[in-house]
Amino acid sequence: MIIGTAGHIDHGKTTLVHALTGVDTDRLPEEKKRGITIELGFAPLELPGVGVAGVVDVPGHEAFVRTMLAGATGIDLALLVIAADEGMMPQTREHLAILSLLAVHGGVVALTKIDLVDDEWLALVSEDVRAALAGSPLTDAAIVPVSATTGAGLGAIREALGSAASRLPARDPDDLFRMPVDRSFTVKGTGTVVTGTVWSGSLPADANVRIIPSGRVARVRGIQSHGTATSRALPGARVALSIAGVERDDVPRGSWIITDTEWMPAKTLRADVALLEDAAPLGPRTRVRFHLGTQDVGARIVAAGGALGPGTIRGARVLLDEPVLARAGDRFVLRLPSPAATIGGGRVVDPMPAVARPRPWLAELTLEQRFEAMLAEGAGHGVAGRGLAVRLGVAPAAAASLAASYPGVVGTQDGRLIARAVVDGASARAAELIAAHHRQAPLDPGMPLAALRSALAVAPSVVELAVASLSAGGVIETVGAAARIAGWSPSLEGPLGKIAEALSERLSAAGREPPSVAELAAELGTDPRPVLRFLERTGSVVAVDEDRYYLASELAALVEILRGGMLDGRVYSPAELRDITTLSRKYLIPFLEYCDRHGITVRQDTGRKRAGT
Ligand SMILES: Nc1nc2c(ncn2[C@@H]2O[C@H](COP(=O)(O)OP(=O)(O)OP(=O)(O)O)[C@@H](O)[C@H]2O)c(=O)[nH]1
Ligand SMILES: [Mg+2]
């Protein structure tokens, strides 16, 4: 369980954490010198009845809100620190807005430095604070007066944190593992160490992890939680991972540590976005900073229905400068780069849209409705089963059972989920296309499957399903790499039959010296090749080369003459072979080459001899 501090500069966050935990988290020389927090600080806090919580101490300086965000992301409870002498200040409000945008579960307000104010003032400030909390996750939070100097109220803070912690929802250890990196450093003798809060899932020591965005795979050498070695990183814990084989620069803050291949960074997200009440309207061309986890990238927000105004929640497309690793339900914060200001934020609705320009979906959509929208959007390609848990924002088991509970959804061989209606549509269309192919090419043995695949606008694995279901239903049959309507066979009917007759007559009359394909085309006034190829398949003609067909019986007779005229083992010159066959040179050479290819003759330097002699 993680508690994050929040609040204006100098209001006493670090001093309070020190008083509660005994750890001074301001360790940098520059922090000591300036008396302010610059980097995130971490300390374990024992809470009675809860166990050890991790405390993340953040800076309050307005220049370090980015660092505060990196610390606040993934916290369970907020410890909002407000100095009683100053009350609500600008970063008190900005941090409170960030806690709201991140949808932190709850927390406690520490009204510190009460040793500096009287009771009357304390009551006034308290009232003021209560009003400012309205509508935030701290609306009903305990407001605890405390002094780190005198120690007054420290017990009450612990109690209030313990009671808020007991109301937190449980986490699923079997979810996908994901951890945003908030620090990385090199430890002498150990190597690269990264720290972070485990957002979901768990990680065994020795696991292989993937680092995003670098994509590198590395092995975890050891896991520590609050300085103690542990065999498993659990969801919601603060952990330090020592990672083999990577430099600290390969895993800077903003990286993610993941284990599953379900995750996929994307440059376009669907999200619900809202601006803070005091923000100026946001158009689609304004550049903003998008903060999710410890990631911080440039982005533009294209909201449905034009510029986004403050207050209302709207569906939007988030266009990112760099890929972001997100999951449905993730919260993010939007800031303007200069002058730096937090302007709003929202919730990821679909982290991996399957189309380039996704239309926003509404946040109120149920899990089922989002799944159906994905199916509809995927159309002939369906939804990739891998990544579904990330797109839906639920544990893998829940995503799988959702998909399985849909009677109208079938799985393809390559792991897609697709509406049965789409497969049925593809099947009907495939049958039509095959029948049309028969009409257009009645001499073809069937429609090549490759042609069928490119004619149907569906994933190849869906074509396989359609062909399988048509085959099983006895509608079509496949022959080699082609499909035909069951029982159909090519035949020469009607005008094609006439062409076939004319060709046979002509080739028969021409005997051993038949006309070329071009000459036949000129004589018949039509391209004879489809019919010639058909006759070739049925065995009545033979192509000696691609331009010349023989009647099969004529060619066979010619081969016999050649064979009969050659003695075993003797090499014949072309002139001798011309004398044997009495073919003119124009016919002789293609014929001899045909004989070489078909193992009738063997070519040698000076001529040819009979094969096998
Ligand atoms: N009198 C009094 N002074 C306090 C108390 N708590 C903190 N201080 C003083 O307030 C000053 C700022 O305290 P920090 O704890 O550094 O404040 P912070 O909120 O961590 O500041 P940043 O991290 O820079 O935002 C220090 O000089 C503290 O000694 C308190 O309860 N009473
Ligand atoms: Mg501090």
XYZ file of C-alpha atoms and ligand atoms in Angstrom:
646
model
C 0.000 0.000 0.000
C 1.370 3.388 -1.000
C 0.747 6.742 0.607
C 1.795 9.842 -1.276
C 2.296 13.264 0.227
C 0.909 16.349 -1.485
C 0.799 20.032 -0.699
C 2.317 23.465 -1.109
C 6.032 24.155 -0.706
C 7.331 24.397 2.867
C 4.068 23.260 4.406
C 5.880 20.490 6.272
C 5.481 17.319 4.172
C 9.024 16.053 4.604
C 9.137 17.011 8.283
C 5.883 15.110 8.880
C 7.142 12.017 7.048
C 10.307 12.202 9.145
C 8.271 12.457 12.350
C 6.071 9.510 11.328
C 8.751 7.182 9.951
C 12.062 8.347 11.374
C 13.419 8.705 7.837
C 14.663 12.029 6.520
C 13.889 11.750 2.826
C 15.592 15.029 1.894
C 19.057 13.601 1.349
C 20.457 15.517 -1.629
C 23.012 18.226 -0.751
C 20.976 20.702 -2.779
C 17.824 19.779 -0.845
C 19.688 20.360 2.423
C 21.106 23.651 1.202
C 17.807 25.073 -0.083
C 15.623 23.481 2.581
C 13.194 22.163 -0.031
C 12.428 18.811 -1.563
C 13.602 18.359 -5.166
C 13.509 14.605 -5.754
C 11.032 11.954 -4.657
C 11.681 10.503 -1.216
C 10.663 7.090 0.063
C 10.122 5.738 3.559
C 8.329 2.762 5.106
C 5.540 3.496 7.590
C 4.249 0.913 10.038
C 0.476 1.265 10.381
C -1.209 -0.652 13.196
C -3.522 -3.346 11.794
C -2.427 -2.656 8.196
C 1.258 -3.486 8.004
C 4.026 -1.559 6.342
C 2.923 1.094 3.899
C 5.296 2.842 1.511
C 5.357 6.615 1.763
C 6.328 8.666 -1.272
C 7.332 12.198 -0.332
C 6.977 14.689 -3.168
C 8.245 18.242 -3.690
C 5.809 21.138 -3.309
C 7.718 23.705 -5.390
C 5.723 24.817 -8.421
C 8.689 24.030 -10.689
C 8.620 20.372 -9.618
C 4.993 19.439 -10.280
C 6.242 16.933 -12.889
C 8.192 15.163 -10.169
C 5.174 15.329 -7.858
C 3.126 13.665 -10.627
C 5.644 10.873 -11.062
C 5.397 10.263 -7.314
C 1.629 10.549 -7.075
C 0.882 8.161 -9.904
C -0.102 4.778 -8.555
C -0.562 5.832 -4.926
C -3.478 4.407 -2.959
C -3.908 7.156 -0.404
C -2.957 10.811 -0.281
C -1.522 12.601 2.722
C -2.375 16.202 1.894
C -0.267 18.478 4.032
C -1.521 22.015 4.692
C 0.278 24.396 7.011
C -2.268 25.846 9.412
C -0.605 29.271 9.335
C -0.985 29.640 5.535
C -3.965 27.461 4.677
C -4.876 26.675 1.064
C -2.148 27.809 -1.355
C -1.672 27.444 -5.161
C 0.111 24.071 -5.115
C -2.311 22.826 -2.441
C -5.006 23.344 -5.055
C -2.935 22.041 -7.983
C -1.905 18.900 -6.089
C -5.500 18.348 -4.961
C -6.632 18.668 -8.593
C -3.980 16.115 -9.619
C -5.150 13.701 -6.902
C -8.682 14.072 -8.310
C -7.537 13.536 -11.902
C -5.607 10.437 -10.820
C -8.710 9.235 -8.951
C -6.763 8.431 -5.812
C -8.957 6.320 -3.525
C -8.886 8.631 -0.532
C -6.573 9.889 2.132
C -6.004 12.126 5.101
C -5.453 15.864 5.427
C -2.721 16.879 7.863
C -3.228 20.426 9.087
C 0.359 21.000 10.236
C 2.279 23.599 12.181
C -0.603 24.022 14.637
C 2.012 25.179 17.144
C 2.146 28.411 15.126
C -1.597 29.310 15.260
C -4.340 29.768 17.827
C -7.533 27.701 18.012
C -9.734 30.323 16.435
C -7.475 30.554 13.382
C -7.243 26.762 13.228
C -11.044 26.497 13.121
C -11.237 29.024 10.287
C -8.554 27.306 8.217
C -10.136 23.958 8.877
C -13.456 25.174 7.521
C -11.737 26.656 4.497
C -9.959 23.371 3.784
C -13.147 21.331 4.140
C -14.806 23.544 1.521
C -11.845 23.175 -0.852
C -11.990 19.376 -0.607
C -15.554 19.202 -1.936
C -15.797 17.069 -5.057
C -12.295 15.622 -4.647
C -11.338 12.102 -3.502
C -10.658 13.732 -0.094
C -14.195 15.130 0.293
C -14.811 13.049 3.407
C -11.187 12.715 4.479
C -10.243 13.234 8.110
C -8.646 16.642 8.728
C -6.091 16.036 11.451
C -4.396 18.933 13.274
C -0.751 18.104 13.843
C 2.582 19.584 14.806
C 5.769 17.862 13.797
C 7.592 20.145 16.188
C 5.634 19.226 19.351
C 4.539 15.791 18.183
C 0.862 16.629 18.747
C -1.533 14.696 16.494
C 0.980 12.176 15.108
C -0.948 9.257 16.615
C -4.178 10.598 15.155
C -2.560 10.782 11.692
C -1.495 7.127 11.927
C -4.975 6.139 13.004
C -6.667 8.099 10.234
C -4.305 6.590 7.623
C -4.953 3.101 9.008
C -8.695 3.533 8.800
C -8.509 4.934 5.245
C -6.261 1.989 4.276
C -8.771 -0.530 5.555
C -11.317 0.803 3.055
C -9.061 0.220 0.009
C -10.187 -2.352 -2.572
C -8.166 -5.583 -2.738
C -5.710 -6.115 -5.594
C -5.558 -9.128 -7.890
C -2.110 -10.779 -7.793
C -2.941 -12.732 -10.973
C -3.327 -9.679 -13.150
C -0.754 -8.629 -15.763
C 2.439 -7.289 -14.219
C 3.251 -3.628 -14.808
C 5.486 -1.214 -12.948
C 6.352 2.361 -13.891
C 9.969 3.215 -13.115
C 10.384 6.282 -10.921
C 14.128 5.991 -10.247
C 17.032 4.100 -11.746
C 20.583 4.053 -10.475
C 23.725 1.983 -10.374
C 24.707 0.209 -7.175
C 28.335 -0.830 -6.907
C 28.598 -4.600 -7.049
C 24.892 -5.024 -7.899
C 24.482 -3.158 -11.149
C 21.361 -1.400 -12.364
C 18.518 -0.967 -9.893
C 15.101 0.479 -10.694
C 12.405 1.424 -8.220
C 8.691 1.863 -8.593
C 5.262 0.993 -7.306
C 3.803 -2.196 -8.775
C 0.620 -1.114 -10.515
C -0.732 -4.572 -11.141
C 0.159 -8.248 -11.094
C 3.132 -9.791 -9.376
C 6.683 -10.590 -10.344
C 8.769 -13.517 -9.150
C 12.499 -13.029 -8.606
C 14.461 -14.448 -11.556
C 11.725 -13.486 -14.015
C 12.479 -12.137 -17.439
C 11.083 -8.664 -17.885
C 10.592 -6.398 -20.875
C 11.541 -2.755 -20.615
C 9.352 -0.261 -22.442
C 10.036 1.808 -24.524
C 13.456 0.293 -25.247
C 11.872 -3.128 -25.788
C 14.848 -4.828 -24.169
C 14.423 -8.114 -22.364
C 16.382 -8.579 -19.166
C 16.482 -10.823 -16.132
C 15.563 -9.723 -12.621
C 18.403 -10.612 -10.280
C 16.782 -9.608 -7.052
C 13.769 -7.873 -5.556
C 13.716 -5.718 -2.448
C 10.773 -4.131 -0.712
C 11.563 -1.470 1.921
C 15.166 -2.618 2.029
C 14.411 -6.316 2.554
C 14.952 -9.015 -0.071
C 11.716 -10.681 -1.145
C 10.886 -13.509 -3.530
C 7.983 -11.781 -5.185
C 6.950 -8.216 -6.050
C 3.269 -7.880 -5.176
C 0.694 -5.422 -6.530
C 0.681 -2.111 -4.709
C 4.132 -2.621 -3.195
C 7.113 -0.338 -3.490
C 9.954 -2.380 -4.860
C 13.517 -2.100 -6.056
C 14.499 -4.510 -8.827
C 18.086 -5.254 -9.695
C 18.219 -5.999 -13.376
C 20.956 -7.891 -15.165
C 22.501 -6.717 -18.381
C 21.098 -3.197 -18.740
C 22.563 0.209 -18.014
C 20.659 2.726 -15.915
C 20.243 4.873 -19.026
C 18.285 2.025 -20.638
C 15.614 2.299 -17.916
C 15.168 5.977 -17.038
C 12.158 7.339 -15.140
C 9.204 7.047 -17.486
C 10.065 3.483 -18.478
C 7.801 0.557 -17.721
C 8.714 -2.911 -16.531
C 6.346 -5.569 -17.878
C 6.359 -9.326 -18.332
C 3.527 -10.197 -20.709
C 3.282 -9.812 -24.447
C -0.261 -8.511 -23.925
C 1.095 -4.987 -23.564
C 1.628 -2.842 -26.608
C 2.619 0.803 -26.567
C 0.516 2.939 -28.907
C 0.648 6.484 -30.239
C -3.109 6.957 -30.382
C -5.500 6.380 -27.508
C -9.205 6.699 -26.957
C -9.846 8.569 -23.748
C -12.318 10.589 -21.761
C -10.906 14.005 -21.111
C -11.990 16.840 -18.834
C -10.457 20.238 -18.170
C -10.194 21.874 -14.762
C -12.692 24.663 -14.084
C -10.136 27.453 -14.508
C -8.503 26.074 -17.686
C -8.789 27.823 -21.049
C -10.559 25.861 -23.830
C -8.314 23.305 -25.488
C -8.297 22.982 -29.281
C -6.990 20.046 -31.284
C -3.798 21.868 -32.257
C -2.652 22.917 -28.800
C 0.341 20.976 -27.624
C 0.055 19.555 -24.141
C 2.114 17.247 -21.954
C 0.496 13.891 -21.293
C 1.445 12.250 -17.981
C 0.612 8.590 -17.450
C 2.480 6.594 -14.874
C 5.916 8.151 -14.820
C 5.738 8.675 -18.584
C 5.549 12.249 -19.781
C 5.136 12.860 -23.533
C 3.939 15.588 -25.873
C 0.383 15.187 -27.148
C -2.627 16.765 -28.806
C -6.217 16.154 -27.785
C -8.848 15.831 -30.502
C -12.169 15.922 -28.685
C -15.396 14.819 -30.321
C -17.383 17.889 -31.334
C -14.623 20.518 -31.396
C -12.616 22.394 -28.750
C -12.809 21.088 -25.226
C -14.202 23.447 -22.615
C -13.724 23.269 -18.858
C -15.974 21.147 -16.705
C -17.584 18.548 -18.914
C -16.155 15.120 -19.681
C -15.778 14.396 -23.388
C -14.643 11.478 -25.519
C -11.417 12.250 -27.364
C -8.574 10.904 -29.408
C -5.180 11.437 -27.791
C -2.406 11.803 -30.378
C 0.963 11.191 -28.769
C 4.462 12.142 -29.910
C 5.823 8.835 -28.658
C 4.206 5.493 -27.932
C 2.663 5.219 -24.484
C 2.028 2.041 -22.547
C -1.528 2.403 -21.295
C -4.436 0.276 -20.195
C -8.171 0.911 -20.197
C -9.062 2.671 -16.958
C -5.635 4.307 -16.522
C -5.787 7.893 -15.316
C -3.652 10.595 -16.859
C -2.945 14.273 -16.316
C -2.610 16.994 -18.945
C -0.335 19.972 -18.435
C 0.656 22.951 -20.525
C 4.419 23.184 -20.993
C 4.816 26.945 -20.620
C 3.719 28.618 -18.555
C 3.585 25.273 -16.776
C 0.114 24.496 -15.508
C -2.050 21.491 -14.835
C -5.102 21.900 -17.057
C -6.972 18.626 -16.859
C -6.768 14.922 -17.427
C -8.854 11.888 -17.938
C -9.188 8.185 -18.250
C -8.003 5.829 -20.987
C -10.968 4.112 -22.645
C -9.070 2.113 -25.288
C -5.263 2.048 -25.209
C -4.774 0.181 -28.509
C -7.428 1.186 -31.038
C -7.373 -1.104 -34.063
C -7.961 1.747 -36.511
C -5.772 4.722 -37.321
C -8.367 7.386 -36.555
C -10.561 5.924 -33.846
C -13.846 7.608 -33.041
C -14.117 8.205 -29.313
C -16.190 5.820 -27.259
C -18.104 6.882 -24.225
C -16.783 6.089 -20.778
C -20.158 4.876 -19.583
C -19.926 1.917 -21.944
C -19.955 -1.355 -20.057
C -17.259 -3.951 -20.535
C -19.581 -5.885 -22.850
C -20.428 -2.823 -24.896
C -16.768 -1.974 -25.356
C -16.034 -5.532 -26.451
C -18.905 -5.385 -28.939
C -17.654 -2.037 -30.237
C -14.199 -3.595 -30.751
C -15.750 -6.498 -32.656
C -17.749 -4.137 -34.838
C -14.748 -1.908 -35.478
C -12.534 -4.906 -36.253
C -15.124 -6.156 -38.789
C -13.452 -8.741 -41.007
C -10.334 -8.725 -38.860
C -12.069 -9.030 -35.500
C -10.268 -8.364 -32.251
C -6.819 -9.697 -31.417
C -7.223 -11.995 -28.415
C -3.749 -10.981 -27.292
C -3.996 -7.605 -25.642
C -7.708 -7.879 -24.887
C -7.070 -7.718 -21.126
C -5.153 -4.481 -21.679
C -7.788 -3.021 -24.002
C -10.597 -3.879 -21.612
C -8.673 -3.073 -18.446
C -9.455 -6.361 -16.720
C -7.385 -9.360 -15.650
C -6.610 -11.885 -18.422
C -8.937 -14.488 -16.904
C -11.825 -12.013 -16.947
C -11.103 -11.022 -20.572
C -10.964 -14.661 -21.638
C -14.223 -15.548 -19.919
C -15.931 -12.495 -21.373
C -14.876 -13.552 -24.897
C -15.916 -17.152 -24.218
C -19.311 -16.088 -22.906
C -20.309 -14.644 -26.289
C -22.144 -17.285 -28.317
C -21.782 -15.173 -31.426
C -17.980 -15.033 -31.273
C -15.569 -17.546 -32.744
C -11.797 -17.805 -32.433
C -9.497 -18.013 -35.427
C -6.296 -20.010 -35.694
C -4.177 -16.906 -35.325
C -5.861 -15.910 -32.067
C -8.462 -13.429 -33.279
C -11.967 -13.166 -31.944
C -14.531 -12.561 -34.588
C -18.310 -12.278 -34.775
C -19.858 -15.423 -36.210
C -21.996 -13.183 -38.415
C -18.782 -11.921 -40.042
C -17.625 -15.482 -40.745
C -21.071 -16.340 -42.109
C -21.002 -13.251 -44.308
C -17.528 -14.154 -45.560
C -18.716 -17.712 -46.281
C -21.713 -16.524 -48.301
C -19.550 -14.078 -50.204
C -16.884 -16.753 -50.817
C -19.492 -19.117 -52.304
C -20.689 -16.319 -54.580
C -17.170 -15.453 -55.667
C -16.336 -19.079 -56.432
C -19.534 -19.509 -58.472
C -18.767 -16.290 -60.326
C -15.262 -17.538 -61.015
C -16.721 -20.693 -62.572
C -18.927 -18.573 -64.835
C -16.043 -16.347 -65.887
C -13.491 -19.124 -66.250
C -15.483 -22.276 -66.971
C -12.312 -24.104 -68.005
C -10.460 -23.328 -64.765
C -10.501 -26.183 -62.238
C -11.443 -23.726 -59.479
C -10.861 -20.345 -57.886
C -7.322 -20.055 -56.535
C -7.469 -19.642 -52.726
C -5.022 -16.748 -52.995
C -7.492 -14.920 -55.237
C -10.301 -15.677 -52.803
C -8.232 -14.290 -49.914
C -7.571 -11.024 -51.667
C -11.172 -10.661 -52.842
C -12.623 -11.013 -49.332
C -11.910 -8.037 -47.066
C -11.274 -10.209 -44.023
C -8.238 -11.621 -42.204
C -6.677 -14.674 -43.944
C -7.541 -16.768 -40.889
C -11.194 -15.797 -41.365
C -11.028 -16.974 -45.006
C -9.742 -20.301 -43.666
C -12.740 -20.475 -41.318
C -15.149 -19.624 -44.144
C -13.610 -22.201 -46.500
C -13.634 -24.825 -43.744
C -17.268 -24.189 -42.905
C -18.329 -24.227 -46.595
C -16.385 -27.458 -47.108
C -17.875 -29.054 -43.999
C -21.332 -28.036 -45.202
C -20.713 -29.674 -48.573
C -21.099 -26.368 -50.412
C -17.584 -26.254 -51.832
C -14.583 -28.515 -52.125
C -10.918 -27.650 -52.326
C -8.641 -29.129 -54.947
C -5.004 -28.285 -54.338
C -4.772 -24.536 -53.889
C -8.164 -23.854 -55.450
C -11.772 -24.043 -54.331
C -14.756 -25.056 -56.427
C -18.472 -25.464 -55.888
C -19.001 -29.059 -54.819
C -19.493 -31.336 -57.796
C -18.536 -28.695 -60.315
C -16.040 -29.574 -63.014
C -14.763 -27.574 -65.950
C -16.422 -28.406 -69.261
C -16.554 -27.140 -72.801
C -20.101 -26.103 -73.298
C -21.621 -23.651 -75.732
C -19.266 -21.371 -77.653
C -16.175 -22.783 -75.932
C -17.065 -26.219 -77.248
C -17.113 -24.785 -80.765
C -13.688 -23.244 -80.262
C -12.371 -26.560 -78.975
C -13.727 -28.362 -82.024
C -12.202 -25.830 -84.388
C -8.842 -26.067 -82.622
C -8.811 -29.851 -82.701
C -9.641 -29.865 -86.394
C -7.029 -27.274 -87.189
C -4.274 -28.995 -85.164
C -5.194 -32.341 -86.611
C -5.018 -30.984 -90.146
C -1.686 -29.295 -89.422
C -0.163 -32.566 -88.227
C 3.512 -32.264 -87.316
C 3.811 -28.594 -88.134
C 0.945 -26.875 -86.206
C 0.324 -23.110 -86.246
C 1.499 -20.938 -83.365
C -0.910 -19.663 -80.705
C -0.824 -16.232 -82.333
C -1.694 -17.687 -85.714
C -4.556 -19.674 -84.181
C -5.811 -16.520 -82.459
C -5.797 -14.665 -85.762
C -7.613 -17.464 -87.564
C -10.275 -17.932 -84.863
C -10.657 -14.281 -83.966
C -10.386 -15.111 -80.247
C -7.691 -15.969 -77.712
C -7.435 -19.770 -77.859
C -5.219 -20.161 -74.788
C -7.871 -20.900 -72.110
C -9.316 -23.655 -74.311
C -5.837 -24.940 -75.233
C -4.880 -25.099 -71.551
C -8.089 -26.916 -70.785
C -7.425 -29.401 -73.616
C -3.887 -29.776 -72.303
C -5.224 -30.645 -68.825
C -7.537 -33.218 -70.342
C -4.626 -34.628 -72.343
C -5.759 -34.031 -75.887
C -3.139 -31.425 -76.777
C 0.465 -30.896 -75.638
C 2.405 -27.620 -75.470
C 5.835 -28.079 -77.020
C 6.601 -24.555 -75.913
C 4.359 -21.779 -74.736
C 3.616 -20.645 -78.295
C 2.888 -23.984 -79.881
C 0.503 -26.800 -79.160
C 0.388 -30.215 -80.869
C -2.446 -32.621 -81.009
C -1.270 -35.194 -78.469
C -1.474 -38.083 -80.938
C 0.588 -36.165 -83.525
C 3.304 -35.418 -81.003
C 3.378 -39.007 -79.780
C 3.806 -40.223 -83.377
C 6.629 -37.764 -83.939
C 8.403 -38.940 -80.767
C 8.114 -42.525 -82.018
C 9.655 -41.593 -85.353
C 12.558 -39.917 -83.586
C 13.130 -42.799 -81.199
C 12.871 -45.339 -83.994
C 15.404 -43.521 -86.111
C 18.105 -43.269 -83.387
C 20.528 -46.059 -82.509
C 21.447 -46.659 -78.870
C 24.450 -44.697 -77.655
C 25.074 -42.839 -80.938
C 25.192 -39.023 -80.941
C 23.200 -37.369 -83.730
C 23.834 -33.924 -85.139
C 20.867 -31.580 -85.698
C 21.137 -32.159 -89.444
C 20.852 -35.926 -88.927
C 17.863 -35.476 -86.651
C 16.221 -33.241 -89.243
C 16.644 -36.019 -91.760
C 15.055 -38.533 -89.362
C 12.041 -36.378 -88.480
C 11.838 -34.452 -91.771
C 10.861 -31.387 -89.707
C 11.937 -27.965 -90.872
C 14.378 -26.118 -88.586
C 11.616 -23.858 -87.212
C 9.780 -26.896 -85.790
C 12.769 -29.119 -85.161
C 14.544 -27.056 -82.465
C 11.500 -26.508 -80.146
C 10.602 -30.190 -80.625
C 14.108 -31.369 -79.666
C 14.171 -29.075 -76.660
C 10.816 -30.533 -75.627
C 12.355 -34.023 -75.990
C 15.353 -32.974 -73.846
C 13.026 -31.661 -71.117
C 10.919 -34.803 -71.140
C 13.759 -37.318 -70.939
C 13.449 -38.570 -74.496
C 16.801 -37.267 -75.676
C 19.968 -36.081 -73.980
C 21.815 -33.093 -75.254
C 25.596 -33.274 -75.670
C 28.315 -31.042 -77.146
C 28.046 -32.300 -80.674
C 24.399 -33.303 -80.784
C 21.897 -35.572 -79.072
C 21.598 -39.211 -78.182
C 18.689 -41.269 -77.009
C 18.092 -40.946 -73.277
C 19.209 -43.912 -71.213
C 21.646 -45.224 -73.838
N 6.769 25.248 13.676
C 6.685 24.227 12.877
N 7.481 24.176 11.812
C 7.388 23.117 10.997
C 6.478 22.083 11.232
N 6.592 21.181 10.225
C 7.547 21.655 9.414
N 8.047 22.814 9.877
C 9.092 23.610 9.227
O 8.657 24.043 7.954
C 9.742 24.118 7.050
C 9.447 23.333 5.796
O 9.252 21.995 6.102
P 9.416 20.835 5.061
O 9.007 19.591 5.746
O 10.712 20.874 4.385
O 8.301 21.266 4.028
P 7.910 20.508 2.722
O 6.441 20.567 2.571
O 8.502 19.159 2.694
O 8.576 21.404 1.595
P 8.834 21.026 0.048
O 9.142 19.583 0.055
O 9.940 21.831 -0.452
O 7.566 21.327 -0.640
C 10.932 23.566 7.801
O 11.714 24.619 8.259
C 10.329 22.820 8.963
O 11.140 22.803 10.088
C 5.626 22.184 12.373
O 4.766 21.333 12.643
N 5.766 23.268 13.146
Mg 9.643 18.287 1.367
